[in-house]
Short mmCIF file of C-alpha atoms in Angstrom, two decimals:
data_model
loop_
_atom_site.label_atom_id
_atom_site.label_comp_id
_atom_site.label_asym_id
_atom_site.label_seq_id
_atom_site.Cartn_x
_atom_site.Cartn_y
_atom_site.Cartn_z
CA UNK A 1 -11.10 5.75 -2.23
CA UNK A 2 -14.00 5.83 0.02
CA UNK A 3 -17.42 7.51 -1.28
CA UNK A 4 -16.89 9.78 1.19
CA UNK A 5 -13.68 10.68 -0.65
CA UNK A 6 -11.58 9.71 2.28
CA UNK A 7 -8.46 7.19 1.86
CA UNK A 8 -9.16 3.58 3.14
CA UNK A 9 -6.01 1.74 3.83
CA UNK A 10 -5.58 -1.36 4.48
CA UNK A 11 -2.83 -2.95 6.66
CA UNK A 12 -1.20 -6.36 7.72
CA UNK A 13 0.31 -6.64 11.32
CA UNK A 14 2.60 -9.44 12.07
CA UNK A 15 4.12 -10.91 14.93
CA UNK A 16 6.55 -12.99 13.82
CA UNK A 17 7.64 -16.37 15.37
CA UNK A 18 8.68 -19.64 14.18
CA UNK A 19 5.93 -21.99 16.33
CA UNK A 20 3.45 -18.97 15.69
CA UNK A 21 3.15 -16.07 13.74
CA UNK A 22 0.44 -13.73 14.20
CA UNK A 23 -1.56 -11.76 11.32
CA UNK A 24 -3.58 -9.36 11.44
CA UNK A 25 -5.57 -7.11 8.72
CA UNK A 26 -6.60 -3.65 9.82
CA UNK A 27 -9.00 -0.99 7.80
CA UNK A 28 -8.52 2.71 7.99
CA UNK A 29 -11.31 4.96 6.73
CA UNK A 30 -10.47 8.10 7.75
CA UNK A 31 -10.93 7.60 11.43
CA UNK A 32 -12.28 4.48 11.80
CA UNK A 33 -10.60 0.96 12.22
CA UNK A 34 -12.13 -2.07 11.25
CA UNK A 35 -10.68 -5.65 11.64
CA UNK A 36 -10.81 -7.58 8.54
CA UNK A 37 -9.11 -10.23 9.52
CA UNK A 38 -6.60 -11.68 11.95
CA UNK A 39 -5.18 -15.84 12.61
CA UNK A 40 -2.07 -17.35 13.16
CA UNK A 41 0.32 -19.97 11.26
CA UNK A 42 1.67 -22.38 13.77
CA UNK A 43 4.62 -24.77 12.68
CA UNK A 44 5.41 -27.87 14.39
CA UNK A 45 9.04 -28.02 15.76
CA UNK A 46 9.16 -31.99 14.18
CA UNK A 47 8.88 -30.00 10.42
CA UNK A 48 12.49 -29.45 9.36
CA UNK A 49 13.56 -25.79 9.64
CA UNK A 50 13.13 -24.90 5.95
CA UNK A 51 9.53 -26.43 5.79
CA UNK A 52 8.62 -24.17 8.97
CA UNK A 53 10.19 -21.06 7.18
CA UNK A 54 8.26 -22.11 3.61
CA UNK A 55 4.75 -21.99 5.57
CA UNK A 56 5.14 -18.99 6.85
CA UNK A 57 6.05 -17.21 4.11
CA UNK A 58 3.26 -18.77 1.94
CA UNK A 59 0.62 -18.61 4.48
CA UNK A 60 2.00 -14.70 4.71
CA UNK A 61 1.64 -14.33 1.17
CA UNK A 62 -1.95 -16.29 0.86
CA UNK A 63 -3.26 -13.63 3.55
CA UNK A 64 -1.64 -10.66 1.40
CA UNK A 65 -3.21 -11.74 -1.81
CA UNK A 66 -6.74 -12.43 -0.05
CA UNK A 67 -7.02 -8.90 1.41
CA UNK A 68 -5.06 -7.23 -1.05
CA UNK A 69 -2.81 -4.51 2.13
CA UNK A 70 -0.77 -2.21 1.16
CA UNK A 71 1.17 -1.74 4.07
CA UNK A 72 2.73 -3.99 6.97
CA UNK A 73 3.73 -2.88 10.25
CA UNK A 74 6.13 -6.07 11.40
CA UNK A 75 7.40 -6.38 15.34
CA UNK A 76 11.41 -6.15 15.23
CA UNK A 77 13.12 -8.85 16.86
CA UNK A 78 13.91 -8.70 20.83
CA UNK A 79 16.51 -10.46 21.83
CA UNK A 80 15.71 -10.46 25.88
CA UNK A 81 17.95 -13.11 27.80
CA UNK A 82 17.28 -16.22 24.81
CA UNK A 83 19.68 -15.80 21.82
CA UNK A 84 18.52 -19.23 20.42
CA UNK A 85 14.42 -18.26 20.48
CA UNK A 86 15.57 -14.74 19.02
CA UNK A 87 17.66 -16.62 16.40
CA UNK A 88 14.28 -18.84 15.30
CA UNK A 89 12.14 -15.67 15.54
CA UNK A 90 14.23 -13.37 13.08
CA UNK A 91 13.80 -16.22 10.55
CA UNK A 92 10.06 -16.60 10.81
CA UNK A 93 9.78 -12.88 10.79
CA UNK A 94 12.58 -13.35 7.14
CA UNK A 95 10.34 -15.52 5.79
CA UNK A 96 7.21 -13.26 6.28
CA UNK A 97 8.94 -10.12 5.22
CA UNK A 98 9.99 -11.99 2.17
CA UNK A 99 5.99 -12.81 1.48
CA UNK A 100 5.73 -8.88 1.65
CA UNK A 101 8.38 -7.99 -0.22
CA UNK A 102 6.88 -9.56 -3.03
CA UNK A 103 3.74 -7.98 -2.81
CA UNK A 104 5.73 -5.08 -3.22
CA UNK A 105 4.24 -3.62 0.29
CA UNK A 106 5.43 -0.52 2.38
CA UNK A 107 7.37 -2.10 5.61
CA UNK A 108 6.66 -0.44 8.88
CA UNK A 109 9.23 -2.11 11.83
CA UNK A 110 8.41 -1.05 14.92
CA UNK A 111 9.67 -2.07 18.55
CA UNK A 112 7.29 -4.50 21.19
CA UNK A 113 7.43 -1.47 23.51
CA UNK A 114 6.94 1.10 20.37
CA UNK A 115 3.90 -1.19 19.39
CA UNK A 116 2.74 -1.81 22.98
CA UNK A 117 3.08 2.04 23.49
CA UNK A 118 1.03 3.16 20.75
CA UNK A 119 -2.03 0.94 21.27
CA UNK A 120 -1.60 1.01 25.35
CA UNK A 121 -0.27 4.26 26.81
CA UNK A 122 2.56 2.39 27.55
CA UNK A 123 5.42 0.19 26.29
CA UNK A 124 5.42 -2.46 29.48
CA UNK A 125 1.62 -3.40 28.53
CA UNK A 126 1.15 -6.90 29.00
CA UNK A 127 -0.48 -9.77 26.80
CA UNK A 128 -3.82 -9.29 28.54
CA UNK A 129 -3.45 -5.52 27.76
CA UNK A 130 -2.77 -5.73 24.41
CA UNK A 131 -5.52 -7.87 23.70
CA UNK A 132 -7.98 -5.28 25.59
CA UNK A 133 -7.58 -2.55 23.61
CA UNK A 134 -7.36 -4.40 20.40
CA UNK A 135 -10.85 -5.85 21.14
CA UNK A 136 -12.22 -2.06 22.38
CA UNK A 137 -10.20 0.11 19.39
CA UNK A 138 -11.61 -1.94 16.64
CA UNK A 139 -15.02 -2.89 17.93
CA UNK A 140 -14.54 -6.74 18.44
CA UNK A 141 -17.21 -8.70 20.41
CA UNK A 142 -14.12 -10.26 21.85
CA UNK A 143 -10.30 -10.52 22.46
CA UNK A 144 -8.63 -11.41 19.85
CA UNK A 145 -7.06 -14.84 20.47
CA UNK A 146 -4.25 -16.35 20.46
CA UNK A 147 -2.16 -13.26 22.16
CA UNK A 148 0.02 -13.77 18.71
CA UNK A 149 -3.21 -12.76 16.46
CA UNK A 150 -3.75 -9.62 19.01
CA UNK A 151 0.00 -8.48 19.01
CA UNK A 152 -0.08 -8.68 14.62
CA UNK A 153 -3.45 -6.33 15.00
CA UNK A 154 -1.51 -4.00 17.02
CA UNK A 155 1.14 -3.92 14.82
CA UNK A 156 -1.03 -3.14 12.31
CA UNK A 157 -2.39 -0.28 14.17
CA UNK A 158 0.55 0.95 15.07
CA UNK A 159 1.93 1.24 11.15
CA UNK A 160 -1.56 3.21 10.48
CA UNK A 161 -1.32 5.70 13.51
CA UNK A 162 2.37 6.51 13.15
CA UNK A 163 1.82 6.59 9.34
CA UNK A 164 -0.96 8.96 7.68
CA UNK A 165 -3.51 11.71 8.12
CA UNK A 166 -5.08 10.23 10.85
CA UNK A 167 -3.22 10.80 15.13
CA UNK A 168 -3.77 8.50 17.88
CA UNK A 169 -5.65 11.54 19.19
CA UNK A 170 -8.03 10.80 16.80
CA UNK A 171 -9.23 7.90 18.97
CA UNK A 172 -10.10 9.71 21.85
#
């Protein structure tokens, strides 16, 4: 609890992928969003499948018990026109969810176009986009980079504005 006896919450955002998978750690005090934290685990495709799946779900978990969230808002999987690159991301984003089940955390899932929506105005925002308003909603002296870091912050917006006291009009 704040001093100012308003909730602070404290999210993860992930975008999951097995070559990258994005985190992100947003603050909520009241009305105000702070980045924490955000990065990226990055697997080689030469590291057997398992290994890939086992540093994702510990580099998940190392994040989680560094900044202590109680929440995740996690990007569903979208399976487009690739089957095989959906296959490999629904694992990654497995072995992450596993990392937050075990922290016991509440699990938002939410949609690119739900997430994109929520931080953009609009669900067809691209990379660039994303990025943008991550760096002007939480005060950042730049984008976020890689695009995989930005899309787990937005996630992890979009768990705290569709989840809590606090709107999206409260931005404005």
């Amino acid at each position: 609890m704040a001093a100012s006896g308003k909730q602070i919450t404290v999210a993860l955002g992930i975008d999951p992928g097995l070559a990258n998978t994005g985190w992100g750690i947003v603050e909520r005090d009241g009305s105000r969003y702070r980045c924490l934290a955000y990065g990226c685990v990055s697997t080689s495709p030469d590291m057997e499948l398992s290994r890939r799946l086992k540093k994702i779900r510990d580099q998940i978990a190392a994040v989680i018990e560094r900044y202590r969230p109680t929440c995740v808002g996690i990007e569903t999987v979208w399976f487009g026109q690739n089957i095989t690159a959906a296959f490999a991301t629904g694992q990654a984003r497995g072995a992450a969810l596993v990392a937050c089940a075990d922290a016991a955390l509440a699990v938002g899932e939410y949609t690119p176009k739900n997430i994109k929506g929520t931080v953009v105005g609009t669900g067809d925002a691209d990379k660039h986009q994303v990025q943008y308003m991550m760096k002007q909603l939480l005060g950042l002296e730049r984008e976020p980079s890689p695009d995989h870091a930005a899309d787990a912050l937005a996630a992890a917006m979009c768990y705290l504005l569709n989840n809590g006291p606090t709107s999206r009009d409260a931005l404005r």
